[in-house]
Amino acid sequence: MSETYGIPRPSLRRLPIYYRHLIEMAERQVPYVSSKDLGQNAGVPASQVRKDLSYLHEYGRPGVGYDTKALAGYLEEFLGLANDKEAILVGVGNLGRALTLYPGFAQYGLQIIALFDIDPAKIGQTVGDREVLPMFKLVDLARRLKVQMGIITVPPHAAQEVASAMVSGGIKVIWNFAPCKLTVPAEVLVKSEDLAAELAALSHHIMRRSQVLAPATE
Amino acid sequence: MSETYGIPRPSLRRLPIYYRHLIEMAERQVPYVSSKDLGQNAGVPASQVRKDLSYLHEYGRPGVGYDTKALAGYLEEFLGLANDKEAILVGVGNLGRALTLYPGFAQYGLQIIALFDIDPAKIGQTVGDREVLPMFKLVDLARRLKVQMGIITVPPHAAQEVASAMVSGGIKVIWNFAPCKLTVPAEVLVKSEDLAAELAALSHHIMRRSQVLAPATE
DNA sequence: TATACTTTGTGACAAAAGTAACAAACGTTG
DNA sequence: CAACGTTTGTTACTTTTGTCACAAAGTATA
């Protein structure tokens, strides 16, 4: 049941990687790209690439490969990268500012149209042309503008409250950078980016690595 | 082969979530925590929690649960959170600055001890007490201080070069925030945080959602 | 056209991850 | 201390994901 409208989640998450390589090859005027090529760039076997693409029912040509532009275009459409997607961001700290100004998002159609913070000192400041608004304006603004995504970059203790406000505002997709669990209605999708947890997992690797490299004690 | 020294990767990545909840419960003086409790907080079934913990050979008490402090302490040790881990960060843009100042990292033992950038205008600036150094000092500094981790927050076209320099400096774990693939020797671990790709996958959900919500056309 | 290469799409298989179920262990209560 | 409810550790099972292998389809070359 982890399928996402017909395509397995891990496959879906590899598609943007393929897409990126296709764009690069298109810029270099390479007319066809093979699954082997795509796989090497993405760090997966060629068979994985072919299987992933087979879910899309976009076919390549045996002996040749996939039409670079056609496949890039199809992936762009499938992922909805060309469509404009509007988001609001709550929590104008360092991370919030960084995401607001991150150039990669605009390339994929994401427009962060409003910023919010609870800190009165930050309200009225501007970050890349956008003014920081007070929290009480969030629900109404999200409703009026039919905002599609909410980005949370507040400390964990405030995240649930922010998420609930977003839900009240009709937001259906939340991208959460606070290291905590959010409780939302089932129709709302939450994707959490837990950097502290990722670090903790990496930390384990670092520990094990140094243990392995150190002389054995037994 | 996706095992990481005996524990499956997905399990390893859930451990920090459990750890966080245990710390919270320990602060509230709760002596025991059940797998059900941990599972609800982490968004996984209780049986999953028990299976994850069973890999660690740390046992709970039937009818009671897991000793909060003991398990938190064990996870802390297993994940190596108490040990100091030193990192250097390359790319003092908005994201680099945000990560440098991110309070969650210090809590998990990560010290970003040096910053690097290629931009002469940034060299000499300070970010949270740390001065930005020129790139040519990277390899030597990493070697001398036996730096364990490298964090890459440069644009994708510069990332491979940075990664290679880190490898030359003896760094064995790279945390890559640039949206591109890095080629490194097999003994070096690369963990990529590809925000643009995550966004693209989310984008697909947003598209599908609005399609589903819209009135059917056929 | 025949032959030798490439590369695809897919079906069979293997591995990994997640779920469910249950006996055994423990505490509590009357 | 017996009966009951709770919670664990583990086994068996299901689902998901990834890999392999190969026929079929295409290209290139002589």
CSV table of N, CA, C and O in Angstrom, one decimal, chain A residues 91-161:
chain,number,residue,atom,x,y,z
A,91,GLY,N,8.6,30.4,10.4
A,91,GLY,CA,9.9,30.2,11.2
A,91,GLY,C,11.1,30.8,10.5
A,91,GLY,O,11.8,30.1,9.8
A,92,VAL,N,11.2,32.1,10.6
A,92,VAL,CA,12.3,32.8,9.8
A,92,VAL,C,13.6,32.8,10.6
A,92,VAL,O,14.1,33.9,10.9
A,93,GLY,N,14.0,31.7,11.0
A,93,GLY,CA,15.4,31.6,11.6
A,93,GLY,C,16.4,31.4,10.5
A,93,GLY,O,16.1,31.7,9.3
A,94,ASN,N,17.5,30.8,10.8
A,94,ASN,CA,18.6,30.7,9.8
A,94,ASN,C,18.1,29.7,8.7
A,94,ASN,O,18.3,29.9,7.5
A,95,LEU,N,17.6,28.6,9.2
A,95,LEU,CA,17.1,27.6,8.2
A,95,LEU,C,16.0,28.1,7.3
A,95,LEU,O,16.0,27.9,6.1
A,96,GLY,N,15.1,28.7,8.0
A,96,GLY,CA,13.9,29.3,7.2
A,96,GLY,C,14.4,30.3,6.1
A,96,GLY,O,14.0,30.3,5.0
A,97,ARG,N,15.3,31.1,6.5
A,97,ARG,CA,15.9,32.1,5.6
A,97,ARG,C,16.6,31.3,4.4
A,97,ARG,O,16.5,31.7,3.3
A,98,ALA,N,17.4,30.3,4.8
A,98,ALA,CA,18.1,29.6,3.8
A,98,ALA,C,17.2,29.0,2.8
A,98,ALA,O,17.4,29.0,1.6
A,99,LEU,N,16.1,28.3,3.3
A,99,LEU,CA,15.2,27.7,2.4
A,99,LEU,C,14.5,28.7,1.5
A,99,LEU,O,14.2,28.5,0.3
A,100,THR,N,14.1,29.9,2.1
A,100,THR,CA,13.5,30.9,1.3
A,100,THR,C,14.3,31.4,0.2
A,100,THR,O,13.8,31.6,-0.9
A,101,LEU,N,15.6,31.4,0.4
A,101,LEU,CA,16.5,31.9,-0.7
A,101,LEU,C,17.1,30.8,-1.5
A,101,LEU,O,17.9,31.1,-2.4
A,102,TYR,N,16.7,29.6,-1.2
A,102,TYR,CA,17.4,28.4,-1.9
A,102,TYR,C,17.0,28.5,-3.4
A,102,TYR,O,15.8,28.4,-3.8
A,103,PRO,N,18.0,28.6,-4.3
A,103,PRO,CA,17.6,28.8,-5.7
A,103,PRO,C,17.0,27.5,-6.3
A,103,PRO,O,16.3,27.6,-7.3
A,104,GLY,N,17.3,26.3,-5.8
A,104,GLY,CA,16.9,25.1,-6.4
A,104,GLY,C,15.3,25.0,-6.4
A,104,GLY,O,14.8,24.3,-7.2
A,105,PHE,N,14.7,25.6,-5.4
A,105,PHE,CA,13.2,25.5,-5.3
A,105,PHE,C,12.5,26.1,-6.5
A,105,PHE,O,11.6,25.6,-7.1
A,106,ALA,N,12.9,27.4,-6.8
A,106,ALA,CA,12.2,28.1,-7.9
A,106,ALA,C,12.3,27.3,-9.2
A,106,ALA,O,11.4,27.3,-10.0
A,107,GLN,N,13.5,26.7,-9.4
A,107,GLN,CA,13.7,25.9,-10.6
A,107,GLN,C,12.6,24.8,-10.7
A,107,GLN,O,12.3,24.4,-11.8
A,108,TYR,N,12.2,24.3,-9.6
A,108,TYR,CA,11.2,23.2,-9.6
A,108,TYR,C,9.8,23.7,-9.4
A,108,TYR,O,8.9,23.0,-9.0
A,109,GLY,N,9.6,25.0,-9.6
A,109,GLY,CA,8.2,25.5,-9.6
A,109,GLY,C,7.7,26.0,-8.3
A,109,GLY,O,6.5,26.3,-8.1
A,110,LEU,N,8.6,25.9,-7.2
A,110,LEU,CA,8.0,26.3,-5.9
A,110,LEU,C,8.2,27.8,-5.6
A,110,LEU,O,9.3,28.3,-5.7
A,111,GLN,N,7.1,28.4,-5.3
A,111,GLN,CA,7.2,29.8,-4.9
A,111,GLN,C,6.8,30.0,-3.5
A,111,GLN,O,5.7,29.6,-3.1
A,112,ILE,N,7.7,30.5,-2.7
A,112,ILE,CA,7.4,30.7,-1.3
A,112,ILE,C,6.8,32.1,-1.2
A,112,ILE,O,7.6,33.1,-1.4
A,113,ILE,N,5.5,32.2,-1.1
A,113,ILE,CA,4.8,33.5,-1.3
A,113,ILE,C,4.6,34.3,0.0
A,113,ILE,O,4.3,35.5,-0.1
A,114,ALA,N,4.8,33.7,1.1
A,114,ALA,CA,4.7,34.4,2.4
A,114,ALA,C,5.5,33.8,3.5
A,114,ALA,O,5.6,32.5,3.5
A,115,LEU,N,6.0,34.6,4.4
A,115,LEU,CA,6.8,34.2,5.5
A,115,LEU,C,6.1,34.6,6.8
A,115,LEU,O,5.4,35.6,6.9
A,116,PHE,N,6.2,33.7,7.8
A,116,PHE,CA,5.5,34.0,9.1
A,116,PHE,C,6.5,33.7,10.2
A,116,PHE,O,7.4,32.9,10.1
A,117,ASP,N,6.3,34.5,11.3
A,117,ASP,CA,7.1,34.2,12.5
A,117,ASP,C,6.3,34.7,13.7
A,117,ASP,O,5.5,35.6,13.6
A,118,ILE,N,6.7,34.2,14.8
A,118,ILE,CA,6.0,34.6,16.1
A,118,ILE,C,6.7,35.7,16.7
A,118,ILE,O,6.2,36.4,17.6
A,119,ASP,N,8.0,35.9,16.4
A,119,ASP,CA,8.9,36.9,17.0
A,119,ASP,C,8.5,38.3,16.5
A,119,ASP,O,8.7,38.5,15.3
A,120,PRO,N,8.0,39.1,17.4
A,120,PRO,CA,7.7,40.5,16.9
A,120,PRO,C,8.8,41.2,16.3
A,120,PRO,O,8.7,42.1,15.4
A,121,ALA,N,10.0,40.9,16.8
A,121,ALA,CA,11.2,41.6,16.2
A,121,ALA,C,11.4,41.3,14.8
A,121,ALA,O,12.0,42.0,14.0
A,122,LYS,N,11.0,40.1,14.3
A,122,LYS,CA,11.2,39.7,13.0
A,122,LYS,C,10.1,40.1,12.0
A,122,LYS,O,10.3,40.2,10.8
A,123,ILE,N,8.9,40.4,12.6
A,123,ILE,CA,7.8,40.8,11.8
A,123,ILE,C,8.0,42.1,11.1
A,123,ILE,O,8.5,43.1,11.8
A,124,GLY,N,7.8,42.2,9.8
A,124,GLY,CA,8.1,43.4,9.1
A,124,GLY,C,9.5,43.4,8.4
A,124,GLY,O,9.7,44.1,7.4
A,125,GLN,N,10.4,42.5,8.9
A,125,GLN,CA,11.6,42.3,8.1
A,125,GLN,C,11.3,41.7,6.8
A,125,GLN,O,10.2,41.1,6.6
A,126,THR,N,12.2,41.9,5.8
A,126,THR,CA,12.0,41.2,4.6
A,126,THR,C,13.2,40.2,4.3
A,126,THR,O,14.3,40.4,4.7
A,127,VAL,N,12.8,39.1,3.6
A,127,VAL,CA,13.8,38.1,3.2
A,127,VAL,C,13.5,37.9,1.7
A,127,VAL,O,12.5,37.3,1.4
A,128,GLY,N,14.5,38.3,0.9
A,128,GLY,CA,14.3,38.2,-0.5
A,128,GLY,C,13.0,38.7,-1.0
A,128,GLY,O,12.2,38.0,-1.6
A,129,ASP,N,12.7,40.0,-0.7
A,129,ASP,CA,11.5,40.7,-1.2
A,129,ASP,C,10.2,40.3,-0.4
A,129,ASP,O,9.2,41.0,-0.6
A,130,ARG,N,10.3,39.3,0.4
A,130,ARG,CA,9.0,38.9,1.1
A,130,ARG,C,9.1,39.4,2.5
A,130,ARG,O,10.0,39.2,3.3
A,131,GLU,N,8.0,40.0,2.9
A,131,GLU,CA,7.9,40.5,4.3
A,131,GLU,C,7.5,39.4,5.2
A,131,GLU,O,6.7,38.5,4.9
A,132,VAL,N,8.0,39.5,6.4
A,132,VAL,CA,7.6,38.5,7.5
A,132,VAL,C,6.3,39.0,8.1
A,132,VAL,O,6.2,40.1,8.6
A,133,LEU,N,5.3,38.1,8.1
A,133,LEU,CA,4.0,38.5,8.6
A,133,LEU,C,3.8,37.8,10.0
A,133,LEU,O,4.4,36.8,10.3
A,134,PRO,N,2.9,38.4,10.8
A,134,PRO,CA,2.5,37.8,12.1
A,134,PRO,C,1.7,36.6,11.9
A,134,PRO,O,0.9,36.5,10.9
A,135,MET,N,1.8,35.7,12.8
A,135,MET,CA,1.1,34.4,12.7
A,135,MET,C,-0.4,34.5,12.6
A,135,MET,O,-1.0,33.6,11.9
A,136,PHE,N,-1.0,35.5,13.2
A,136,PHE,CA,-2.5,35.5,13.1
A,136,PHE,C,-3.0,35.7,11.7
A,136,PHE,O,-4.2,35.4,11.5
A,137,LYS,N,-2.1,36.1,10.8
A,137,LYS,CA,-2.6,36.3,9.4
A,137,LYS,C,-2.5,35.0,8.6
A,137,LYS,O,-3.0,34.9,7.5
A,138,LEU,N,-2.0,33.9,9.2
A,138,LEU,CA,-1.7,32.7,8.4
A,138,LEU,C,-2.9,32.0,7.9
A,138,LEU,O,-3.0,31.8,6.7
A,139,VAL,N,-3.8,31.7,8.8
A,139,VAL,CA,-5.0,30.9,8.3
A,139,VAL,C,-5.8,31.6,7.2
A,139,VAL,O,-6.1,31.0,6.2
A,140,ASP,N,-6.0,32.9,7.4
A,140,ASP,CA,-6.8,33.6,6.4
A,140,ASP,C,-6.1,33.7,5.1
A,140,ASP,O,-6.7,33.4,4.0
A,141,LEU,N,-4.8,34.0,5.2
A,141,LEU,CA,-4.0,34.2,3.9
A,141,LEU,C,-4.0,32.8,3.2
A,141,LEU,O,-4.2,32.8,1.9
A,142,ALA,N,-3.7,31.8,3.9
A,142,ALA,CA,-3.6,30.4,3.3
A,142,ALA,C,-4.9,30.1,2.6
A,142,ALA,O,-5.0,29.6,1.5
A,143,ARG,N,-6.0,30.4,3.3
A,143,ARG,CA,-7.3,30.1,2.7
A,143,ARG,C,-7.6,30.9,1.5
A,143,ARG,O,-8.0,30.3,0.4
A,144,ARG,N,-7.4,32.2,1.6
A,144,ARG,CA,-7.7,33.1,0.4
A,144,ARG,C,-6.9,32.7,-0.8
A,144,ARG,O,-7.4,32.7,-1.9
A,145,LEU,N,-5.6,32.4,-0.6
A,145,LEU,CA,-4.7,32.2,-1.7
A,145,LEU,C,-4.7,30.7,-2.1
A,145,LEU,O,-3.9,30.3,-3.0
A,146,LYS,N,-5.4,29.9,-1.4
A,146,LYS,CA,-5.4,28.5,-1.7
A,146,LYS,C,-4.0,27.9,-1.8
A,146,LYS,O,-3.6,27.3,-2.7
A,147,VAL,N,-3.2,28.2,-0.7
A,147,VAL,CA,-1.8,27.8,-0.7
A,147,VAL,C,-1.7,26.3,-0.6
A,147,VAL,O,-2.5,25.6,0.1
A,148,GLN,N,-0.8,25.7,-1.4
A,148,GLN,CA,-0.8,24.3,-1.5
A,148,GLN,C,0.2,23.6,-0.5
A,148,GLN,O,0.0,22.4,-0.2
A,149,MET,N,1.2,24.3,-0.1
A,149,MET,CA,2.2,23.7,0.8
A,149,MET,C,2.6,24.6,1.9
A,149,MET,O,2.6,25.8,1.8
A,150,GLY,N,2.9,24.0,3.0
A,150,GLY,CA,3.4,24.7,4.2
A,150,GLY,C,4.8,24.2,4.6
A,150,GLY,O,4.9,23.0,4.6
A,151,ILE,N,5.7,25.1,4.8
A,151,ILE,CA,7.0,24.6,5.2
A,151,ILE,C,7.3,25.1,6.6
A,151,ILE,O,7.1,26.3,7.0
A,152,ILE,N,7.7,24.2,7.5
A,152,ILE,CA,7.8,24.5,8.9
A,152,ILE,C,9.3,24.4,9.3
A,152,ILE,O,10.0,23.4,9.2
A,153,THR,N,9.8,25.6,9.7
A,153,THR,CA,11.2,25.7,10.2
A,153,THR,C,11.2,26.4,11.5
A,153,THR,O,12.0,27.3,11.7
A,154,VAL,N,10.4,25.9,12.4
A,154,VAL,CA,10.3,26.5,13.8
A,154,VAL,C,10.9,25.5,14.8
A,154,VAL,O,11.1,24.3,14.4
A,155,PRO,N,11.2,25.9,16.0
A,155,PRO,CA,11.7,24.9,17.0
A,155,PRO,C,10.7,23.8,17.2
A,155,PRO,O,9.5,24.1,17.1
A,156,PRO,N,11.1,22.6,17.6
A,156,PRO,CA,10.1,21.5,17.7
A,156,PRO,C,8.9,21.8,18.6
A,156,PRO,O,7.8,21.3,18.3
A,157,HIS,N,9.1,22.5,19.7
A,157,HIS,CA,8.0,22.7,20.6
A,157,HIS,C,6.9,23.5,20.0
A,157,HIS,O,5.7,23.5,20.5
A,158,ALA,N,7.2,24.3,18.9
A,158,ALA,CA,6.2,25.1,18.3
A,158,ALA,C,5.6,24.5,17.1
A,158,ALA,O,4.6,25.0,16.5
A,159,ALA,N,6.2,23.4,16.6
A,159,ALA,CA,5.8,22.9,15.3
A,159,ALA,C,4.4,22.4,15.2
A,159,ALA,O,3.7,22.6,14.2
A,160,GLN,N,3.9,21.7,16.2
A,160,GLN,CA,2.6,21.2,16.1
A,160,GLN,C,1.5,22.3,16.0
A,160,GLN,O,0.6,22.2,15.2
A,161,GLU,N,1.7,23.3,16.8
A,161,GLU,CA,0.8,24.4,16.7
A,161,GLU,C,0.8,25.0,15.3
A,161,GLU,O,-0.3,25.3,14.7
